[in-house]
PDB file of C-alpha atoms in Angstrom:
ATOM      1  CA  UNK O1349      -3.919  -5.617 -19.621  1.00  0.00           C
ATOM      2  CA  UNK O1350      -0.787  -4.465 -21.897  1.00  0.00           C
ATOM      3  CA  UNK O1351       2.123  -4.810 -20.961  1.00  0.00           C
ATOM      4  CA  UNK O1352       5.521  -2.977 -21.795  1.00  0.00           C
ATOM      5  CA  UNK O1353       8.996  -3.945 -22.851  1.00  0.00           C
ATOM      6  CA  UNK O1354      10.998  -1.335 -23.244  1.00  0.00           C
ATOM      7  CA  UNK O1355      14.991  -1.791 -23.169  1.00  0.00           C
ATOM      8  CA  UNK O1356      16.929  -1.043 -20.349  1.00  0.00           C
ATOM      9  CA  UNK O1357      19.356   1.473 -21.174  1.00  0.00           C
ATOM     10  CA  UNK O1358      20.908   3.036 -24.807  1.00  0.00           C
ATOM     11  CA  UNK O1359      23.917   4.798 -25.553  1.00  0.00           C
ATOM     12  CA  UNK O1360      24.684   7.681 -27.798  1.00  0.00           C
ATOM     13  CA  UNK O1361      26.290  10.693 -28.842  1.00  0.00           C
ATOM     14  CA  UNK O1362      25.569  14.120 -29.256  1.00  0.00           C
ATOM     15  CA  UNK O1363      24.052  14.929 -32.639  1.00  0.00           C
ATOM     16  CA  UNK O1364      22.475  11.280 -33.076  1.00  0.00           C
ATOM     17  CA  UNK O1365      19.004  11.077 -33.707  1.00  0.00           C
ATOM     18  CA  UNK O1366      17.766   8.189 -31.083  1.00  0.00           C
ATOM     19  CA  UNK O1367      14.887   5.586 -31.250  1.00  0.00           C
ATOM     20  CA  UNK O1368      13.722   3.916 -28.359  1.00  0.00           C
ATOM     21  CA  UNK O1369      10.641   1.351 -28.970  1.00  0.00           C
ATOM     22  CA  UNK O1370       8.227   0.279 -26.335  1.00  0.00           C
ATOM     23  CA  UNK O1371       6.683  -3.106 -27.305  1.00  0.00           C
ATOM     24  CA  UNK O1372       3.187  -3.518 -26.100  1.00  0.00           C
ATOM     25  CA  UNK O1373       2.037  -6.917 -27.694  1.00  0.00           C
ATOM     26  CA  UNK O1374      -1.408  -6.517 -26.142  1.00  0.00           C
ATOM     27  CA  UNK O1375      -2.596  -2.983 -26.355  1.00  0.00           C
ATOM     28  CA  UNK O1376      -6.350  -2.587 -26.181  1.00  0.00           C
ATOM     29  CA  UNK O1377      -8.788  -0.590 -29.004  1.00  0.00           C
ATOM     30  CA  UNK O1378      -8.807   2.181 -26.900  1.00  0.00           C
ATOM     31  CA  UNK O1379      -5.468   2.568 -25.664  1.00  0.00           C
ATOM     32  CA  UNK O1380      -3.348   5.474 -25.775  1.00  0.00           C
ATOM     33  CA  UNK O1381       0.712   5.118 -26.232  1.00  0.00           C
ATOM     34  CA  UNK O1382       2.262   8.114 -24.042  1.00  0.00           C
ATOM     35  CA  UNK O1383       5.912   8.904 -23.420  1.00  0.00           C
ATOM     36  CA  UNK O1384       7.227  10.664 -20.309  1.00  0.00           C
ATOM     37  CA  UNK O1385      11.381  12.113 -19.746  1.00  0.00           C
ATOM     38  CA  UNK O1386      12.297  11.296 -16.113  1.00  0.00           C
ATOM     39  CA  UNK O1387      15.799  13.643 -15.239  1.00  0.00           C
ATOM     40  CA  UNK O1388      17.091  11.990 -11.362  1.00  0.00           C
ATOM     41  CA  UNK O1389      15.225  13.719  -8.515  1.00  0.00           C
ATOM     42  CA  UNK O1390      12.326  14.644 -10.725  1.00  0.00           C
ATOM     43  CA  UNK O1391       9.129  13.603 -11.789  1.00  0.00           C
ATOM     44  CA  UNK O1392       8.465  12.614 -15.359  1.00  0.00           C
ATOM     45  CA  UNK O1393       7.535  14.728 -17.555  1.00  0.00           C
ATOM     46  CA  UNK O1394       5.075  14.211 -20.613  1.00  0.00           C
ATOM     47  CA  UNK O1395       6.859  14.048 -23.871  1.00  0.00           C
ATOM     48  CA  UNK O1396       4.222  13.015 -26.706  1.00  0.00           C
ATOM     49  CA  UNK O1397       1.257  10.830 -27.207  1.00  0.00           C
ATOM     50  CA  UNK O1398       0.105   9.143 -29.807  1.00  0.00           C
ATOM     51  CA  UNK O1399      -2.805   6.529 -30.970  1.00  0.00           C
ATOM     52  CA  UNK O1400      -1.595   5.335 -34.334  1.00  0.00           C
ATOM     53  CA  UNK O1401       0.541   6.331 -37.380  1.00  0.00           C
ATOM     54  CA  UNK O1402       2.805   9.159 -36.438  1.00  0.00           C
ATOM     55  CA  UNK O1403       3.094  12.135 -33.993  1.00  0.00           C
ATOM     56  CA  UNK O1404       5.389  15.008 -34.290  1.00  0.00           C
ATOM     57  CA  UNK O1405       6.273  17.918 -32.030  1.00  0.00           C
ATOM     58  CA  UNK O1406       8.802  20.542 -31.387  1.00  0.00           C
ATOM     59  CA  UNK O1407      10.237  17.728 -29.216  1.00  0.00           C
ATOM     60  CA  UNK O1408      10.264  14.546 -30.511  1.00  0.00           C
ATOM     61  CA  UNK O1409       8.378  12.285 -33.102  1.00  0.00           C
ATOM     62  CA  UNK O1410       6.524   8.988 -31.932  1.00  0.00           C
ATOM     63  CA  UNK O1411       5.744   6.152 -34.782  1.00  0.00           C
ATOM     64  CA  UNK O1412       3.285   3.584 -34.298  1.00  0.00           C
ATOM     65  CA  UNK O1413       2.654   0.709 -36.590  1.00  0.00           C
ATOM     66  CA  UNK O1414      -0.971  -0.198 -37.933  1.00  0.00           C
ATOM     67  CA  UNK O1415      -1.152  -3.218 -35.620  1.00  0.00           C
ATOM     68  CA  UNK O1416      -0.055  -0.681 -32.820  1.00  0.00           C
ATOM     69  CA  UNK O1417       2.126  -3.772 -30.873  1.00  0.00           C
ATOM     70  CA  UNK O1418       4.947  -1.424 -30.727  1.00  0.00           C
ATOM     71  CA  UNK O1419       5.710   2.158 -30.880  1.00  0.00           C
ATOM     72  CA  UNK O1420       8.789   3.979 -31.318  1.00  0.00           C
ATOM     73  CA  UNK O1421       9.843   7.326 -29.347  1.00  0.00           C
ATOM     74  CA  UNK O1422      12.265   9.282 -31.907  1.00  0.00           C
ATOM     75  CA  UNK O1423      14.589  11.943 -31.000  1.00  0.00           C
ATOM     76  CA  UNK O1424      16.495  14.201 -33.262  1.00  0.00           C
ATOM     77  CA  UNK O1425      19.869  15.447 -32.567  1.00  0.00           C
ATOM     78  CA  UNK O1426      20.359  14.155 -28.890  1.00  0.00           C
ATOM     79  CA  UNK O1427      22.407  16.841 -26.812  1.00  0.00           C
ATOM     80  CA  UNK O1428      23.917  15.619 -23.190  1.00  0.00           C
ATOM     81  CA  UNK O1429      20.861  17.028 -21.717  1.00  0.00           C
ATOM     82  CA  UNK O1430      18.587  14.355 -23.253  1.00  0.00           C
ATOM     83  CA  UNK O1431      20.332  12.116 -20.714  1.00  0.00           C
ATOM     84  CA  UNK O1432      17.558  11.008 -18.673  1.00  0.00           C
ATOM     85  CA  UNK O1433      14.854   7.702 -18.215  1.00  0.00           C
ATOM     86  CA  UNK O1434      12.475   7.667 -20.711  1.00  0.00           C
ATOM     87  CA  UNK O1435       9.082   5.595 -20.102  1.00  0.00           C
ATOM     88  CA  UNK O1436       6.508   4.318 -22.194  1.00  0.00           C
ATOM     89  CA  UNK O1437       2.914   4.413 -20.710  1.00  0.00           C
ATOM     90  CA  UNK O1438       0.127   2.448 -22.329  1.00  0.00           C
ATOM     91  CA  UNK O1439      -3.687   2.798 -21.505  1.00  0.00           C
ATOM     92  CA  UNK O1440      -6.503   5.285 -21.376  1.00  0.00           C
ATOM     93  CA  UNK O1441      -8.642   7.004 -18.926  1.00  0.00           C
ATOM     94  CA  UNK O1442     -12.213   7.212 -20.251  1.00  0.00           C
ATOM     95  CA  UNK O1443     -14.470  10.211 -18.682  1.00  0.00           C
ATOM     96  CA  UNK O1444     -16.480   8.616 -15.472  1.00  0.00           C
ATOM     97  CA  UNK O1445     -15.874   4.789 -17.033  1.00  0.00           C
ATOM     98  CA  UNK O1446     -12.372   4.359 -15.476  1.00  0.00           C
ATOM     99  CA  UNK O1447      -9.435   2.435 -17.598  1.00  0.00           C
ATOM    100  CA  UNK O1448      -6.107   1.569 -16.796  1.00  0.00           C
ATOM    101  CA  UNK O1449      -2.740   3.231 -17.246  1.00  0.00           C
ATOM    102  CA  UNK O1450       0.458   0.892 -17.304  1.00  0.00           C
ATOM    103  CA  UNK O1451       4.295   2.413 -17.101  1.00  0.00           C
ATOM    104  CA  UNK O1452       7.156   0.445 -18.432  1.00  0.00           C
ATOM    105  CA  UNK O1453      10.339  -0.498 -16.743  1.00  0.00           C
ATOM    106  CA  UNK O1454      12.118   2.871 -18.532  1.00  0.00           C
ATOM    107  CA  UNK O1455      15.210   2.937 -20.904  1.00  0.00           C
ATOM    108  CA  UNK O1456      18.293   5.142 -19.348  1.00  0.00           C
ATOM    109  CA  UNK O1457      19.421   6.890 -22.168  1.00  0.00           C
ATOM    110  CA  UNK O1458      23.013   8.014 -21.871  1.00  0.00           C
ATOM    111  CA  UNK O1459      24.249  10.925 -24.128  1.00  0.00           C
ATOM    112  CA  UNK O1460      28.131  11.362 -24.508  1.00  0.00           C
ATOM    113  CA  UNK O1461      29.812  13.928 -26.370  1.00  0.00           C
TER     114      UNK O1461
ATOM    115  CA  UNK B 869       0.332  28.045 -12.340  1.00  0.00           C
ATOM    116  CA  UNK B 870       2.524  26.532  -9.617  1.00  0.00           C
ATOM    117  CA  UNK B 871       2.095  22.959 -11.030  1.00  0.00           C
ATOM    118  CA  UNK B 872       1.575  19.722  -8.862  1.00  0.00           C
ATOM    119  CA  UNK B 873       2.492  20.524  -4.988  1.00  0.00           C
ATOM    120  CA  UNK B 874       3.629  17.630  -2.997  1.00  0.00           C
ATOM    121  CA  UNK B 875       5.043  18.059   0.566  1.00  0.00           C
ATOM    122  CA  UNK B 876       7.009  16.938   2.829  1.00  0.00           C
ATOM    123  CA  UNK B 877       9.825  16.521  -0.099  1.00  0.00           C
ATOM    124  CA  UNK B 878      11.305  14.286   2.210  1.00  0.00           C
ATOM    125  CA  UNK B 879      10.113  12.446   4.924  1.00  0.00           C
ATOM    126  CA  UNK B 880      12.485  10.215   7.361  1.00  0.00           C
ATOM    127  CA  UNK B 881      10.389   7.590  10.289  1.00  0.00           C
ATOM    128  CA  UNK B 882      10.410   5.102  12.619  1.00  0.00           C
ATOM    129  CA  UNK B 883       8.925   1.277  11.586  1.00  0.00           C
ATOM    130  CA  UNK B 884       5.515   1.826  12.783  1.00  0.00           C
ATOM    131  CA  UNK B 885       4.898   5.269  12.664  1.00  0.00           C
ATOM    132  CA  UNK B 886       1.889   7.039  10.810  1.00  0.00           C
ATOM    133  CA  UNK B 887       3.235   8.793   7.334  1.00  0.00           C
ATOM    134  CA  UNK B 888       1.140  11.003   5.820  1.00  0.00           C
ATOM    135  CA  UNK B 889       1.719  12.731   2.338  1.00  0.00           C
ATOM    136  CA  UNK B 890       0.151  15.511   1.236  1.00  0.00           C
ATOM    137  CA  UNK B 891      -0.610  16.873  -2.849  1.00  0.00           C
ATOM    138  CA  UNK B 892      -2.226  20.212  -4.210  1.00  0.00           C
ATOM    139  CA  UNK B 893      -3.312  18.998  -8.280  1.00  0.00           C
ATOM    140  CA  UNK B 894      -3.185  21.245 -11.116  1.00  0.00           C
ATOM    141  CA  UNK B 895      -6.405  23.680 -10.773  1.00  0.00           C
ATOM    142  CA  UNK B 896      -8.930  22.449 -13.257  1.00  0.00           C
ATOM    143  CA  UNK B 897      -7.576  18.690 -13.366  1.00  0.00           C
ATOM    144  CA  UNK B 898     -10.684  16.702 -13.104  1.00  0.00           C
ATOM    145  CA  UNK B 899      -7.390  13.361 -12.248  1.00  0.00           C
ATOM    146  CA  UNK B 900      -4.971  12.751  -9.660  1.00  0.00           C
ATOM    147  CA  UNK B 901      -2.967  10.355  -9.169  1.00  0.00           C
ATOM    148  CA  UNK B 902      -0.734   8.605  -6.361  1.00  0.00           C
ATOM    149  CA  UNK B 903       2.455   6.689  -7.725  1.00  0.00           C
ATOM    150  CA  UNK B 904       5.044   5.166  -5.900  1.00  0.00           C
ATOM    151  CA  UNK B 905       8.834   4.612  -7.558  1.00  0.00           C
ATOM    152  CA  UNK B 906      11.232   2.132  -6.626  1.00  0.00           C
ATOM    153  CA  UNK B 907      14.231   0.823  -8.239  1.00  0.00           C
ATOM    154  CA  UNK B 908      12.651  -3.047  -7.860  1.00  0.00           C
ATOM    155  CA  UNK B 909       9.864  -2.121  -9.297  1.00  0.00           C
ATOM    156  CA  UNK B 910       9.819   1.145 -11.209  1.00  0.00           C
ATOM    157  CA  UNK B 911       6.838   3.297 -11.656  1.00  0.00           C
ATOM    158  CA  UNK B 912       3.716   1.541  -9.645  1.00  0.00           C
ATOM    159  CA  UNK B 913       0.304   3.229  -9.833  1.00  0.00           C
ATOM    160  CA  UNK B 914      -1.759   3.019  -6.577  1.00  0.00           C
ATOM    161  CA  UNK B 915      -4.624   4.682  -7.112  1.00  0.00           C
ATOM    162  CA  UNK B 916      -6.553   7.639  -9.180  1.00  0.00           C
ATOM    163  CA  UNK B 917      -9.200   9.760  -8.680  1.00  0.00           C
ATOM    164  CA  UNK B 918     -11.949  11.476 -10.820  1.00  0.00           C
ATOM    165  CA  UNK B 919     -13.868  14.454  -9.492  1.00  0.00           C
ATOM    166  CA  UNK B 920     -12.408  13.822  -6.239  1.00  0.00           C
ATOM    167  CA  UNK B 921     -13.936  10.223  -6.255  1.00  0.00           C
ATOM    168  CA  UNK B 922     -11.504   7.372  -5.934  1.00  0.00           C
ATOM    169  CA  UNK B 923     -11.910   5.517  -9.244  1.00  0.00           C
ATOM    170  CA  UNK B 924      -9.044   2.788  -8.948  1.00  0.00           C
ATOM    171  CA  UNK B 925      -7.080   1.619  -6.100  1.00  0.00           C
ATOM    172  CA  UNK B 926      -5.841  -1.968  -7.188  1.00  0.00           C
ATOM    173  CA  UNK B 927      -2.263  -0.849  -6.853  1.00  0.00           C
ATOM    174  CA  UNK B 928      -2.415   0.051  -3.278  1.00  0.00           C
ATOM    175  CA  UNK B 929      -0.133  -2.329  -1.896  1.00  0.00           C
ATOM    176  CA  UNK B 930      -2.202  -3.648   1.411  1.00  0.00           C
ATOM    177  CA  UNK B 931      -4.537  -1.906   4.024  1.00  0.00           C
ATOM    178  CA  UNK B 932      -1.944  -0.237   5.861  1.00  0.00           C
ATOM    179  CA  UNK B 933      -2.305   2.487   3.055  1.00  0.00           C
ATOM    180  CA  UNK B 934      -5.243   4.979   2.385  1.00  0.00           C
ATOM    181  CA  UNK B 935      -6.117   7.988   0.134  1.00  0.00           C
ATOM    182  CA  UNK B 936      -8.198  10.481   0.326  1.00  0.00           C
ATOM    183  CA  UNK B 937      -9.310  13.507  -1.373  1.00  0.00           C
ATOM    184  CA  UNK B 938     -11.598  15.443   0.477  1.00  0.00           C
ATOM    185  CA  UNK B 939     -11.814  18.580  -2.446  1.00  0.00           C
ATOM    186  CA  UNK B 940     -10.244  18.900  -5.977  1.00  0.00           C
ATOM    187  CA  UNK B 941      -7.375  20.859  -4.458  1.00  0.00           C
ATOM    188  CA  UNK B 942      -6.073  18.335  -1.968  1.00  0.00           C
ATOM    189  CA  UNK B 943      -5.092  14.941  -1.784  1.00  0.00           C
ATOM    190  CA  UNK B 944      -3.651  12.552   1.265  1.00  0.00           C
ATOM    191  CA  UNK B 945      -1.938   9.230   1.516  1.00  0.00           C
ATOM    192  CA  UNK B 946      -1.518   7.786   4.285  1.00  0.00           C
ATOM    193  CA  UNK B 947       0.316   4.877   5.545  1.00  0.00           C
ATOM    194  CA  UNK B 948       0.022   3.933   9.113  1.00  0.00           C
ATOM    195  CA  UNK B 949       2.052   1.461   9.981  1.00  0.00           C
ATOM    196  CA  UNK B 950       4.557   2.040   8.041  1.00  0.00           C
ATOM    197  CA  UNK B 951       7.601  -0.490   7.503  1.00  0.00           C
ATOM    198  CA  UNK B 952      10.556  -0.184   5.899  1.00  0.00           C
ATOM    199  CA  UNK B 953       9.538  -1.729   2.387  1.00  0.00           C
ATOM    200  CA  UNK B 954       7.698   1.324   2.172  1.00  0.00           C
ATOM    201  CA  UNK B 955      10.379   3.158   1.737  1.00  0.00           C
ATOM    202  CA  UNK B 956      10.407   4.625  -1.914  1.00  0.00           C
ATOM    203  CA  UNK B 957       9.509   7.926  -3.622  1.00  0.00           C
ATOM    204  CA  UNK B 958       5.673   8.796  -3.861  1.00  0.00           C
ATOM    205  CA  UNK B 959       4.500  11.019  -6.270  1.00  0.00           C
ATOM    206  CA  UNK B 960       1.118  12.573  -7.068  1.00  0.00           C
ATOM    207  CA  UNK B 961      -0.086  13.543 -10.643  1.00  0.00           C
ATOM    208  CA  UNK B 962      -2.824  15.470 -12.148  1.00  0.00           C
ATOM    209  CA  UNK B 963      -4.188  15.903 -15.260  1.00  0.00           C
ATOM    210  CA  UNK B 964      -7.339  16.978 -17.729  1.00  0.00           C
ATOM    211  CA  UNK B 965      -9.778  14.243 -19.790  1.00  0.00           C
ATOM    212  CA  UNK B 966      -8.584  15.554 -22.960  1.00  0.00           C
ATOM    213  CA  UNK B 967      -5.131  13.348 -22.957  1.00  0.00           C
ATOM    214  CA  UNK B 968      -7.606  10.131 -21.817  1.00  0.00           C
ATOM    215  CA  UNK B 969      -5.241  10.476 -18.512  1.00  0.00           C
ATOM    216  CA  UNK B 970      -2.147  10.217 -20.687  1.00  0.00           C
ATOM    217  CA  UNK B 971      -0.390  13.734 -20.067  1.00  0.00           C
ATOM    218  CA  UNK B 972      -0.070  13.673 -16.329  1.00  0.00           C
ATOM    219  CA  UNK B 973       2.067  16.673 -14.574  1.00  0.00           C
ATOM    220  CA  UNK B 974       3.877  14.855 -12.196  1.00  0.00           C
ATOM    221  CA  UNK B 975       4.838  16.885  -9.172  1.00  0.00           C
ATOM    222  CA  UNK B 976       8.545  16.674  -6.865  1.00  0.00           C
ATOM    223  CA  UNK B 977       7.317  13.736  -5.298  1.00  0.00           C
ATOM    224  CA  UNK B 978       8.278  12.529  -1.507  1.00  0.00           C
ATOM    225  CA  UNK B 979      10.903  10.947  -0.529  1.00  0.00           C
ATOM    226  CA  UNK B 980      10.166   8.625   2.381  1.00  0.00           C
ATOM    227  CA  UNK B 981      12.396   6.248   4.357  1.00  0.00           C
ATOM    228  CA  UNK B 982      11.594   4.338   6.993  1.00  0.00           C
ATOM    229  CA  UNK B 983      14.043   2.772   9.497  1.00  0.00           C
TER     230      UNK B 983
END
């Protein structure tokens, strides 16, 4: 079963671009490497998934290595409204042959101006 | 659409009372899911669905809770007794095959406390 490291909390400033990176030593061939936003009183919300090399949309950009033990959530030019929990999930649901879906811990990301 | 509906948003019992939370899924999600958030332990899965057919429900914590889904357009858990470890935010999820269950829409979720 992977498992996911994923630091606790960052720090930035407005204008930064940010990288947060989930490791996930054990991912499985048929994994999937998702990342959800979290704001306080919310549910998360789906960012961007990827399986391998990179992913870009009009959000953010997600880079996974070729031995996909990592991945790496990029965002460009954080405003204070990026401040939020941002989660890693690792896994895959396949059609009527169940699978399993793991969450990390989260990273608080704090944006100052 | 009106997304994922969970209600009550919050829900305040007695130890040893029944609890029961309720979830409307995203029309035409084939998934749901039941989480439940804590700050000890973060984002817990406790069980999913598929075509209204429980698929996976090793993350239920212990018999005192039970999920149902008697159509694709509503969902139950139920915890009966409930204690006041169980106190936490649940939320339900839906979401299509095409993501491999990766893009969930998460609804409100519940907030439950139990005294």
């Amino acid at each position: 079963l992977a498992k996911t490291t994923q630091p606790i909390s960052m720090d930035s400033y407005e204008g930064q671009e940010v990288n947060i990176t989930c490791s996930h030593n054990n991912i499985a061939t048929n994994d999937y490497i998702t990342w959800y936003q979290q704001f306080p009183s919310q549910g998360p919300r789906f960012i961007i998934q990827g399986y391998k090399t990179k992913v870009t949309n009009e959000v953010a950009s997600l880079f996974i290595p070729a031995d996909r033990k990592s991945s790496t959530l990029s965002l460009p030019r954080v405003s204070l409204s990026d401040t939020a929990v941002y989660y890693c999930l690792v896994g895959a649901l396949i059609y009527n042959q169940g699978g399993k879906l793991i969450f990390g811990q989260g990273t608080e990301l704090s944006v100052k101006p | 659409d009106a997304g994922v509906i969970q209600s009550p948003r919050h829900e305040v019992t007695e130890m040893g009372q029944e609890v029961t939370l309720r979830c409307k899924p995203i029309s035409g999600h084939d998934y749901l899911f039941w989480y439940r958030q804590t700050m000890m332990r973060g984002l817990e899965l406790l069980i999913y669905f598929n075509n209204n057919v429980p698929i996976d429900d090793s993350g239920m914590p212990e018999d005192r809770f039970s999920a149902k889904m008697p159509n694709a357009s509503f969902s139950t858990l139920k915890i009966q007794p409930s204690e006041p470890r169980d106190s936490a935010v649940y939320f339900c999820a839906s979401s299509t095959p095409n993501r491999v269950g990766g893009e969930q829409y998460f609804g409100p979720g519940t907030r439950l406390t139990v005294t």
